mmCIF file of C-alpha atoms in Angstrom:
data_model
loop_
_atom_site.group_PDB
_atom_site.id
_atom_site.type_symbol
_atom_site.label_atom_id
_atom_site.label_comp_id
_atom_site.label_asym_id
_atom_site.label_seq_id
_atom_site.Cartn_x
_atom_site.Cartn_y
_atom_site.Cartn_z
ATOM 1 C CA MET A 1 -200.659 -31.107 -72.015
ATOM 2 C CA ALA A 2 -200.205 -28.467 -74.809
ATOM 3 C CA ALA A 3 -201.055 -30.015 -78.003
ATOM 4 C CA THR A 4 -198.186 -29.436 -81.502
ATOM 5 C CA ASP A 5 -197.588 -28.456 -84.739
ATOM 6 C CA GLY A 6 -198.800 -30.781 -86.111
ATOM 7 C CA GLU A 7 -201.779 -31.362 -84.110
ATOM 8 C CA LEU A 8 -203.193 -27.839 -84.688
ATOM 9 C CA ILE A 9 -201.935 -27.618 -88.465
ATOM 10 C CA GLN A 10 -204.642 -31.125 -89.084
ATOM 11 C CA LYS A 11 -207.532 -29.725 -86.450
ATOM 12 C CA ILE A 12 -207.198 -26.263 -88.451
ATOM 13 C CA ALA A 13 -207.438 -28.196 -91.909
ATOM 14 C CA GLN A 14 -210.394 -29.471 -90.871
ATOM 15 C CA ASN A 15 -211.513 -25.942 -90.563
ATOM 16 C CA ASP A 16 -210.862 -25.468 -85.984
ATOM 17 C CA THR A 17 -210.112 -21.783 -86.147
ATOM 18 C CA LYS A 18 -209.970 -22.124 -82.381
ATOM 19 C CA ALA A 19 -206.924 -24.401 -83.633
ATOM 20 C CA PHE A 20 -205.635 -21.335 -85.819
ATOM 21 C CA ASP A 21 -205.482 -19.090 -83.144
ATOM 22 C CA LEU A 22 -203.048 -21.037 -81.411
ATOM 23 C CA LEU A 23 -200.534 -21.636 -83.792
ATOM 24 C CA PHE A 24 -201.205 -18.255 -84.803
ATOM 25 C CA SER A 25 -200.263 -16.898 -81.007
ATOM 26 C CA ARG A 26 -197.460 -18.974 -80.774
ATOM 27 C CA HIS A 27 -195.432 -17.885 -83.816
ATOM 28 C CA LYS A 28 -197.191 -14.692 -84.680
ATOM 29 C CA ASP A 29 -194.128 -12.271 -83.561
ATOM 30 C CA ALA A 30 -191.458 -14.650 -84.888
ATOM 31 C CA VAL A 31 -193.151 -13.090 -87.865
ATOM 32 C CA TYR A 32 -193.926 -9.932 -87.456
ATOM 33 C CA ARG A 33 -189.773 -10.217 -86.206
ATOM 34 C CA PHE A 34 -188.126 -11.341 -89.678
ATOM 35 C CA ALA A 35 -190.908 -9.245 -91.511
ATOM 36 C CA PHE A 36 -189.851 -6.351 -89.566
ATOM 37 C CA TYR A 37 -185.960 -6.757 -90.632
ATOM 38 C CA LEU A 38 -186.756 -7.743 -93.513
ATOM 39 C CA THR A 39 -188.790 -4.741 -95.352
ATOM 40 C CA GLN A 40 -187.453 -2.045 -92.288
ATOM 41 C CA ASN A 41 -190.844 -0.154 -92.350
ATOM 42 C CA ARG A 42 -193.471 -0.770 -89.822
ATOM 43 C CA MET A 43 -196.061 -0.928 -92.523
ATOM 44 C CA GLU A 44 -194.950 -2.569 -94.809
ATOM 45 C CA ALA A 45 -193.929 -5.426 -92.370
ATOM 46 C CA ASP A 46 -198.009 -5.360 -91.531
ATOM 47 C CA ASP A 47 -198.732 -6.264 -95.116
ATOM 48 C CA LEU A 48 -196.247 -8.503 -95.514
ATOM 49 C CA PHE A 49 -197.361 -10.503 -91.990
ATOM 50 C CA GLN A 50 -201.121 -10.426 -92.858
ATOM 51 C CA GLU A 51 -200.370 -11.323 -96.040
ATOM 52 C CA THR A 52 -198.277 -14.212 -94.651
ATOM 53 C CA TRP A 53 -200.666 -15.634 -92.556
ATOM 54 C CA LEU A 54 -203.063 -15.917 -95.530
ATOM 55 C CA ARG A 55 -201.381 -17.629 -97.018
ATOM 56 C CA VAL A 56 -200.809 -19.892 -94.227
ATOM 57 C CA VAL A 57 -204.389 -20.417 -94.307
ATOM 58 C CA LYS A 58 -204.909 -21.037 -97.768
ATOM 59 C CA TYR A 59 -201.311 -23.624 -98.473
ATOM 60 C CA LEU A 60 -201.989 -25.260 -94.727
ATOM 61 C CA PRO A 61 -205.857 -28.387 -95.691
ATOM 62 C CA SER A 62 -203.744 -29.116 -99.802
ATOM 63 C CA THR A 63 -199.805 -29.534 -97.623
ATOM 64 C CA GLY A 64 -199.090 -32.694 -96.494
ATOM 65 C CA ASP A 65 -196.463 -33.291 -93.776
ATOM 66 C CA ILE A 66 -195.194 -30.382 -92.213
ATOM 67 C CA ARG A 67 -191.831 -30.868 -90.127
ATOM 68 C CA ASP A 68 -191.241 -27.877 -89.080
ATOM 69 C CA PHE A 69 -194.789 -25.148 -89.366
ATOM 70 C CA ARG A 70 -191.861 -22.118 -87.768
ATOM 71 C CA ALA A 71 -189.871 -22.349 -90.999
ATOM 72 C CA TRP A 72 -192.105 -23.059 -93.065
ATOM 73 C CA VAL A 73 -194.450 -20.087 -91.988
ATOM 74 C CA LEU A 74 -190.752 -18.277 -92.465
ATOM 75 C CA THR A 75 -190.107 -19.095 -95.934
ATOM 76 C CA ILE A 76 -193.965 -17.460 -96.588
ATOM 77 C CA THR A 77 -192.526 -14.784 -95.675
ATOM 78 C CA ALA A 78 -189.593 -14.745 -97.480
ATOM 79 C CA ASN A 79 -190.572 -15.989 -100.468
ATOM 80 C CA LEU A 80 -193.158 -12.901 -100.162
ATOM 81 C CA HIS A 81 -190.697 -10.015 -99.784
ATOM 82 C CA ARG A 82 -189.056 -11.355 -102.521
ATOM 83 C CA ASP A 83 -191.446 -11.635 -105.070
ATOM 84 C CA GLU A 84 -192.931 -8.002 -103.494
ATOM 85 C CA LEU A 85 -188.810 -6.814 -104.528
ATOM 86 C CA ARG A 86 -189.382 -8.180 -107.969
ATOM 87 C CA LYS A 87 -192.991 -6.034 -108.209
ATOM 88 C CA ARG A 88 -191.039 -3.238 -106.910
ATOM 89 C CA LYS A 89 -187.639 -3.679 -109.041
ATOM 90 C CA LEU A 90 -190.127 -3.686 -112.269
ATOM 91 C CA ARG A 91 -192.492 -1.009 -111.212
ATOM 92 C CA ARG A 92 -188.567 1.003 -110.493
ATOM 93 C CA LEU A 93 -187.769 0.350 -114.471
ATOM 94 C CA PHE A 94 -191.374 1.493 -115.693
ATOM 95 C CA PHE A 95 -192.130 4.792 -113.448
ATOM 96 C CA LEU A 96 -187.514 5.615 -112.810
ATOM 97 C CA GLN A 97 -189.207 4.980 -109.248
ATOM 98 C CA SER A 98 -186.600 6.255 -106.602
ATOM 99 C CA ASN A 99 -185.424 3.345 -104.545
ATOM 100 C CA LYS A 100 -185.705 4.792 -100.821
ATOM 101 C CA ASN A 101 -187.489 2.380 -99.467
ATOM 102 C CA LEU A 102 -185.921 3.180 -95.203
ATOM 103 C CA ASP A 103 -188.269 3.731 -92.505
ATOM 104 C CA PRO A 104 -188.106 7.376 -90.597
ATOM 105 C CA GLU A 105 -188.770 4.529 -87.391
ATOM 106 C CA PHE A 106 -184.856 4.337 -86.703
ATOM 107 C CA ASN A 107 -184.996 8.643 -86.607
ATOM 108 C CA GLU A 108 -187.892 8.397 -85.115
ATOM 109 C CA LEU A 109 -186.300 6.932 -82.016
ATOM 110 C CA GLU A 110 -183.691 8.840 -82.126
ATOM 111 C CA LYS A 111 -184.851 11.791 -81.696
ATOM 112 C CA ALA A 112 -187.507 10.490 -78.870
ATOM 113 C CA ASP A 113 -184.246 10.209 -77.205
ATOM 114 C CA SER A 114 -182.691 13.339 -77.380
ATOM 115 C CA PHE A 115 -185.202 14.724 -76.000
ATOM 116 C CA ASN A 116 -186.054 12.383 -73.401
ATOM 117 C CA LEU A 117 -183.502 14.478 -71.137
ATOM 118 C CA ALA A 118 -185.368 12.921 -67.624
ATOM 119 C CA ARG A 119 -183.355 9.464 -68.380
ATOM 120 C CA THR A 120 -180.561 8.452 -65.809
ATOM 121 C CA LYS A 121 -177.862 6.737 -67.831
ATOM 122 C CA ASP A 122 -177.757 4.031 -67.766
ATOM 123 C CA GLU A 123 -181.294 3.652 -69.306
ATOM 124 C CA SER A 124 -179.716 5.805 -71.883
ATOM 125 C CA ARG A 125 -176.612 3.753 -73.094
ATOM 126 C CA GLN A 126 -179.558 0.730 -72.757
ATOM 127 C CA VAL A 127 -181.221 2.502 -74.939
ATOM 128 C CA ASP A 128 -178.091 3.741 -77.404
ATOM 129 C CA ALA A 129 -177.145 -0.118 -77.863
ATOM 130 C CA ASN A 130 -180.850 -0.411 -78.782
ATOM 131 C CA LEU A 131 -180.933 1.170 -81.336
ATOM 132 C CA ALA A 132 -177.055 0.819 -82.320
ATOM 133 C CA LEU A 133 -178.217 -2.664 -82.820
ATOM 134 C CA LYS A 134 -181.565 -2.281 -85.312
ATOM 135 C CA LYS A 135 -179.021 0.384 -87.527
ATOM 136 C CA ALA A 136 -176.065 -2.313 -87.514
ATOM 137 C CA ILE A 137 -179.326 -4.602 -88.243
ATOM 138 C CA ALA A 138 -180.207 -2.776 -91.036
ATOM 139 C CA SER A 139 -177.276 -1.885 -92.006
ATOM 140 C CA LEU A 140 -176.474 -5.552 -93.701
ATOM 141 C CA SER A 141 -177.644 -6.633 -96.781
ATOM 142 C CA LEU A 142 -180.444 -8.091 -97.751
ATOM 143 C CA LYS A 143 -179.244 -11.967 -97.946
ATOM 144 C CA GLN A 144 -176.959 -11.178 -94.270
ATOM 145 C CA ARG A 145 -179.536 -9.926 -92.229
ATOM 146 C CA LYS A 146 -181.949 -12.590 -93.088
ATOM 147 C CA VAL A 147 -178.969 -15.490 -92.084
ATOM 148 C CA PHE A 148 -178.478 -13.344 -88.735
ATOM 149 C CA ILE A 149 -182.551 -12.198 -88.054
ATOM 150 C CA LEU A 150 -183.301 -16.237 -88.009
ATOM 151 C CA LYS A 151 -179.788 -17.376 -87.093
ATOM 152 C CA GLU A 152 -179.591 -15.182 -83.664
ATOM 153 C CA ILE A 153 -182.739 -13.721 -83.984
ATOM 154 C CA GLU A 154 -185.374 -16.882 -84.380
ATOM 155 C CA GLY A 155 -182.265 -19.808 -83.137
ATOM 156 C CA LEU A 156 -182.959 -22.183 -86.501
ATOM 157 C CA LYS A 157 -180.233 -24.458 -86.969
ATOM 158 C CA HIS A 158 -178.245 -23.618 -89.728
ATOM 159 C CA ALA A 159 -179.946 -27.304 -92.309
ATOM 160 C CA GLU A 160 -183.124 -24.515 -91.794
ATOM 161 C CA ILE A 161 -182.111 -21.173 -93.429
ATOM 162 C CA SER A 162 -180.740 -23.172 -95.978
ATOM 163 C CA GLU A 163 -184.083 -24.590 -97.047
ATOM 164 C CA ILE A 164 -185.834 -21.302 -96.486
ATOM 165 C CA MET A 165 -182.807 -19.285 -98.227
ATOM 166 C CA LYS A 166 -182.755 -22.130 -100.884
ATOM 167 C CA LEU A 167 -178.895 -21.358 -100.352
ATOM 168 C CA PRO A 168 -175.842 -24.589 -99.449
ATOM 169 C CA VAL A 169 -175.430 -24.567 -95.877
ATOM 170 C CA GLY A 170 -171.271 -23.112 -96.464
ATOM 171 C CA THR A 171 -173.221 -20.182 -97.845
ATOM 172 C CA VAL A 172 -174.889 -19.499 -95.356
ATOM 173 C CA LYS A 173 -172.038 -20.512 -93.013
ATOM 174 C CA SER A 174 -170.195 -17.761 -94.970
ATOM 175 C CA LEU A 175 -173.421 -15.257 -95.115
ATOM 176 C CA LEU A 176 -173.245 -15.797 -91.195
ATOM 177 C CA HIS A 177 -169.980 -14.978 -90.544
ATOM 178 C CA ARG A 178 -169.433 -11.620 -92.985
ATOM 179 C CA ALA A 179 -173.218 -10.564 -90.997
ATOM 180 C CA ILE A 180 -171.313 -10.922 -87.542
ATOM 181 C CA LYS A 181 -168.157 -9.455 -88.289
ATOM 182 C CA LYS A 182 -169.791 -6.825 -89.894
ATOM 183 C CA MET A 183 -171.901 -6.297 -86.321
ATOM 184 C CA GLN A 184 -169.439 -6.415 -84.641
ATOM 185 C CA HIS A 185 -167.965 -3.074 -86.231
ATOM 186 C CA GLU A 186 -170.948 -1.663 -86.282
ATOM 187 C CA LEU A 187 -171.407 -2.483 -82.206
ATOM 188 C CA SER A 188 -167.272 -1.769 -81.084
ATOM 189 C CA ASP A 189 -168.574 0.727 -78.940
ATOM 190 C CA PHE A 190 -171.123 -1.976 -77.154
ATOM 191 C CA LEU A 191 -169.241 -4.886 -77.389
ATOM 192 C CA VAL A 192 -167.600 -4.811 -73.859
ATOM 193 C CA ASP A 193 -168.184 -6.302 -70.623
ATOM 194 C CA MET B 1 -156.650 -24.069 -88.254
ATOM 195 C CA LYS B 2 -157.835 -20.318 -89.566
ATOM 196 C CA CYS B 3 -159.040 -17.464 -87.641
ATOM 197 C CA GLN B 4 -161.482 -17.537 -90.627
ATOM 198 C CA GLN B 5 -162.164 -21.144 -89.910
ATOM 199 C CA ALA B 6 -162.139 -21.004 -85.869
ATOM 200 C CA GLU B 7 -164.716 -17.477 -86.487
ATOM 201 C CA LYS B 8 -167.017 -19.437 -88.220
ATOM 202 C CA LEU B 9 -166.919 -22.789 -85.898
ATOM 203 C CA ILE B 10 -166.911 -19.838 -83.012
ATOM 204 C CA ILE B 11 -170.680 -18.515 -84.497
ATOM 205 C CA SER B 12 -171.816 -22.666 -85.137
ATOM 206 C CA LEU B 13 -171.450 -23.589 -81.452
ATOM 207 C CA SER B 14 -174.663 -25.458 -81.001
ATOM 208 C CA GLU B 15 -173.948 -26.726 -83.542
ATOM 209 C CA LEU B 16 -171.225 -28.498 -83.025
ATOM 210 C CA ASN B 17 -169.731 -32.347 -83.417
ATOM 211 C CA GLU B 18 -166.530 -32.679 -80.803
ATOM 212 C CA LYS B 19 -163.897 -33.316 -83.508
ATOM 213 C CA GLU B 20 -164.677 -29.859 -84.743
ATOM 214 C CA ARG B 21 -164.982 -28.968 -80.899
ATOM 215 C CA ARG B 22 -162.185 -30.020 -80.190
ATOM 216 C CA GLU B 23 -160.597 -28.098 -82.905
ATOM 217 C CA LEU B 24 -162.222 -25.125 -81.566
ATOM 218 C CA ASP B 25 -160.555 -25.814 -78.138
ATOM 219 C CA ASN B 26 -157.024 -26.376 -79.521
ATOM 220 C CA HIS B 27 -157.130 -22.741 -82.045
ATOM 221 C CA LEU B 28 -158.794 -21.222 -78.494
ATOM 222 C CA SER B 29 -155.579 -21.744 -76.582
ATOM 223 C CA GLN B 30 -153.272 -20.434 -78.850
ATOM 224 C CA CYS B 31 -155.471 -17.860 -80.126
ATOM 225 C CA PRO B 32 -156.184 -14.273 -78.579
ATOM 226 C CA LYS B 33 -157.551 -12.705 -81.577
ATOM 227 C CA CYS B 34 -159.982 -15.964 -81.673
ATOM 228 C CA ILE B 35 -160.550 -15.810 -77.991
ATOM 229 C CA LYS B 36 -161.717 -11.714 -78.519
ATOM 230 C CA PHE B 37 -164.167 -12.177 -80.862
ATOM 231 C CA LYS B 38 -166.332 -14.989 -78.933
ATOM 232 C CA LYS B 39 -166.419 -13.088 -76.055
ATOM 233 C CA GLN B 40 -167.414 -10.264 -77.965
ATOM 234 C CA PHE B 41 -169.825 -12.674 -79.955
ATOM 235 C CA GLU B 42 -170.591 -14.056 -77.108
ATOM 236 C CA ILE B 43 -171.887 -10.564 -75.535
ATOM 237 C CA LEU B 44 -173.434 -9.662 -78.854
ATOM 238 C CA HIS B 45 -175.736 -12.702 -78.614
ATOM 239 C CA ARG B 46 -176.308 -11.689 -74.933
ATOM 240 C CA LYS B 47 -177.466 -7.952 -76.060
ATOM 241 C CA ILE B 48 -179.944 -9.769 -78.644
ATOM 242 C CA GLY B 49 -180.986 -11.626 -76.283
ATOM 243 C CA GLU B 50 -182.455 -8.581 -73.605
ATOM 244 C CA GLU B 51 -183.373 -6.519 -76.621
ATOM 245 C CA LYS B 52 -187.111 -5.687 -76.796
ATOM 246 C CA PHE B 53 -188.628 -6.559 -80.232
ATOM 247 C CA LEU B 54 -191.254 -4.818 -82.070
ATOM 248 C CA THR B 55 -194.655 -7.189 -81.703
ATOM 249 C CA PRO B 56 -197.469 -7.391 -84.342
ATOM 250 C CA SER B 57 -199.953 -4.779 -82.564
ATOM 251 C CA GLU B 58 -203.049 -5.427 -81.276
ATOM 252 C CA SER B 59 -204.978 -4.150 -84.258
ATOM 253 C CA LEU B 60 -203.322 -5.582 -86.950
ATOM 254 C CA GLN B 61 -203.260 -8.955 -84.677
ATOM 255 C CA GLN B 62 -207.167 -8.952 -84.587
ATOM 256 C CA GLN B 63 -207.497 -7.845 -88.324
ATOM 257 C CA THR B 64 -205.539 -10.877 -89.450
ATOM 258 C CA LYS B 65 -206.859 -13.482 -87.646
ATOM 259 C CA MET B 66 -210.125 -11.888 -89.006
ATOM 260 C CA ARG B 67 -209.868 -12.589 -92.101
ATOM 261 C CA CYS B 68 -208.315 -15.690 -92.311
ATOM 262 C CA HIS B 69 -211.324 -16.870 -90.403
ATOM 263 C CA GLN B 70 -212.523 -15.943 -93.420
ATOM 264 C CA GLU B 71 -210.897 -17.691 -96.013
ATOM 265 C CA MET B 72 -211.103 -20.767 -93.780
ATOM 266 C CA SER B 73 -214.580 -20.663 -94.544
ATOM 267 C CA SER B 74 -214.620 -19.695 -97.889
ATOM 268 C CA GLN B 75 -212.690 -22.180 -98.150
ATOM 269 C CA SER B 76 -214.814 -24.860 -96.782
ATOM 270 C CA VAL B 77 -217.506 -23.549 -98.392
ATOM 271 C CA ALA B 78 -215.947 -24.175 -101.873
ATOM 272 C CA ALA B 79 -214.688 -27.561 -100.394
ATOM 273 C CA GLY B 80 -218.675 -28.167 -99.470
ATOM 274 C CA SER B 81 -219.698 -27.288 -103.026
ATOM 275 C CA THR B 82 -216.869 -29.641 -104.970
ATOM 276 C CA ASP B 83 -218.947 -33.076 -102.667
ATOM 277 C CA GLY B 84 -222.436 -32.190 -102.639
ATOM 278 C CA GLU B 85 -225.416 -29.086 -104.668
ATOM 279 C CA LYS B 86 -223.294 -26.023 -105.556
ATOM 280 C CA ALA B 87 -223.444 -23.216 -103.941
ATOM 281 C CA PRO B 88 -226.281 -20.897 -105.813
ATOM 282 C CA LEU B 89 -224.127 -18.029 -107.714
ATOM 283 C CA GLU B 90 -225.370 -14.500 -106.961
ATOM 284 C CA ILE B 91 -226.175 -12.322 -109.908
ATOM 285 C CA PRO B 92 -225.945 -8.460 -109.146
ATOM 286 C CA LEU B 93 -229.523 -6.595 -110.345
ATOM 287 C CA PHE B 94 -227.325 -4.818 -113.213
ATOM 288 C CA ALA B 95 -227.164 -7.937 -115.088
ATOM 289 C CA ARG B 96 -230.327 -9.341 -115.195
ATOM 290 C CA ILE B 97 -231.571 -6.125 -115.995
ATOM 291 C CA THR B 98 -229.667 -5.918 -118.238
ATOM 292 C CA LEU B 99 -229.233 -9.281 -119.537
ATOM 293 C CA THR B 100 -233.999 -8.932 -119.927
ATOM 294 C CA ILE B 101 -233.067 -5.535 -122.222
ATOM 295 C CA LEU B 102 -230.892 -7.419 -124.744
ATOM 296 C CA ILE B 103 -233.075 -10.001 -125.512
ATOM 297 C CA ALA B 104 -236.226 -7.656 -125.317
ATOM 298 C CA LEU B 105 -233.995 -6.407 -127.773
ATOM 299 C CA LEU B 106 -233.348 -9.803 -129.836
ATOM 300 C CA LEU B 107 -236.709 -10.769 -129.856
ATOM 301 C CA SER B 108 -238.698 -7.852 -131.071
ATOM 302 C CA TRP B 109 -235.387 -6.295 -134.018
ATOM 303 C CA GLY B 110 -232.877 -9.108 -134.802
ATOM 304 C CA VAL B 111 -235.712 -11.534 -135.223
ATOM 305 C CA PRO B 112 -237.027 -9.744 -138.446
ATOM 306 C CA VAL B 113 -233.756 -8.630 -139.099
ATOM 307 C CA LEU B 114 -232.597 -12.585 -139.671
ATOM 308 C CA LYS B 115 -235.758 -13.178 -141.069
ATOM 309 C CA ASP B 116 -235.498 -11.311 -143.114
ATOM 310 C CA TYR B 117 -231.527 -11.642 -144.442
ATOM 311 C CA ILE B 118 -232.488 -15.641 -144.702
ATOM 312 C CA GLU B 119 -235.613 -14.837 -147.722
ATOM 313 C CA LYS B 120 -233.475 -11.925 -149.198
ATOM 314 C CA ASP B 121 -230.239 -13.556 -148.329
ATOM 315 C CA VAL B 122 -228.536 -9.754 -149.282
ATOM 316 C CA LEU B 123 -225.740 -8.316 -146.680
ATOM 317 C CA THR B 124 -227.226 -5.195 -145.043
ATOM 318 C CA GLY B 125 -225.558 -3.203 -142.500
ATOM 319 C CA GLU B 126 -228.390 -4.379 -140.015
ATOM 320 C CA THR B 127 -227.415 -7.934 -141.273
ATOM 321 C CA ILE B 128 -224.029 -6.721 -139.726
ATOM 322 C CA TYR B 129 -225.003 -5.093 -137.068
ATOM 323 C CA LEU B 130 -226.671 -8.269 -135.350
ATOM 324 C CA PHE B 131 -224.311 -10.536 -136.398
ATOM 325 C CA ILE B 132 -222.029 -7.193 -134.571
ATOM 326 C CA MET B 133 -224.399 -8.003 -131.615
ATOM 327 C CA LEU B 134 -224.989 -11.541 -131.515
ATOM 328 C CA ILE B 135 -220.649 -11.660 -130.524
ATOM 329 C CA GLN B 136 -220.496 -9.742 -128.268
ATOM 330 C CA ASN B 137 -223.638 -10.855 -126.158
ATOM 331 C CA ILE B 138 -221.381 -14.211 -126.566
ATOM 332 C CA LEU B 139 -218.251 -12.712 -125.256
ATOM 333 C CA ALA B 140 -219.731 -11.350 -122.616
ATOM 334 C CA LEU B 141 -222.122 -14.179 -120.931
ATOM 335 C CA MET B 142 -218.436 -16.145 -121.245
ATOM 336 C CA PHE B 143 -216.801 -13.199 -119.089
ATOM 337 C CA ALA B 144 -220.088 -12.843 -116.756
ATOM 338 C CA PRO B 145 -218.630 -15.321 -113.689
ATOM 339 C CA ILE B 146 -215.077 -13.675 -114.349
ATOM 340 C CA LEU B 147 -216.385 -10.440 -113.979
ATOM 341 C CA LEU B 148 -218.755 -11.666 -110.831
ATOM 342 C CA ARG B 149 -215.897 -13.651 -109.319
ATOM 343 C CA PHE B 150 -213.668 -9.993 -110.153
ATOM 344 C CA LEU B 151 -216.510 -7.966 -108.219
ATOM 345 C CA LYS B 152 -216.767 -10.919 -105.593
ATOM 346 C CA LEU B 153 -213.321 -11.089 -104.353
ATOM 347 C CA LYS B 154 -213.042 -7.152 -104.522
ATOM 348 C CA ARG B 155 -216.441 -6.744 -102.292
ATOM 349 C CA GLN B 156 -214.137 -8.729 -100.227
ATOM 350 C CA SER B 157 -211.373 -6.802 -100.105
ATOM 351 C CA LEU B 158 -213.130 -3.166 -99.203
ATOM 352 C CA HIS B 159 -214.535 -5.329 -96.426
ATOM 353 C CA TYR B 160 -211.808 -5.772 -95.216
ATOM 354 C CA THR B 161 -209.770 -2.668 -94.921
#
């Protein structure tokens, strides 16, 4: 039987690198997805991903009982991203840097799509839908985006999201409701059977 | 029940208790607008399930794991050094040479100047310069461990980037 996260955490506390690799492979995709949708930039997502795992290694041995590792690691990602935004805000204040942060990833996808003439209609529609979904997620406010990703993509419960974002459960539900409404509006062409 | 309330229940369907579920069913049986909302939400949910999300590249995974292993081993060394014997601090060659020159200077020039000051009790420019140098050396010795640690960390980060 596969070891639980809790068992792996105990082994990591004793410097078992194999246990770490196993825990890493279990949760890497969730951490990366979350990092990417927070930053909307592949390079920044890479940095955030790496920084998150370094924090995990640093604090895991000293942190006592972790009930839900995934929620814990996603909290680290969210906190690191919040700190980075604060730093950026300060930098902007001092150096009057522009606020443009959106990666050209979405535009690149769009360009690549327009050049691909060999695609069938169904494939094109699927790619369009995927692109529209990414754009719709990007159009949400940061808080709405966080709640939406954690609930709809990572499948966390309201209480877990509330803990990660340090917001009351009611606020989480309202944010999610607004996010879904906006997503439905943005994706109205694709949300038909 | 208002539509907004019903919509909030629809998006929390998996977390509803029996009572909330009954109330929602009652509302849905008489509200086409909320039925449409539920249908669209289900399609959105399905689309998200079909979506292929980005995954970390192989090189990023390897690099991250390597850095984490390194961090783990450095933590164990640090823990070991607090338990038992302290790990010797590696002093760079330039620091050793500088320290030797400073000690030689102090002995060959500083001691006669200090002796002169004690005997004559006159504060000359040379004596002031000696005191400044002494203070500077004391400060350098105090901050040397911080500087060494900083250099070590910088070397490590350069190695992994």
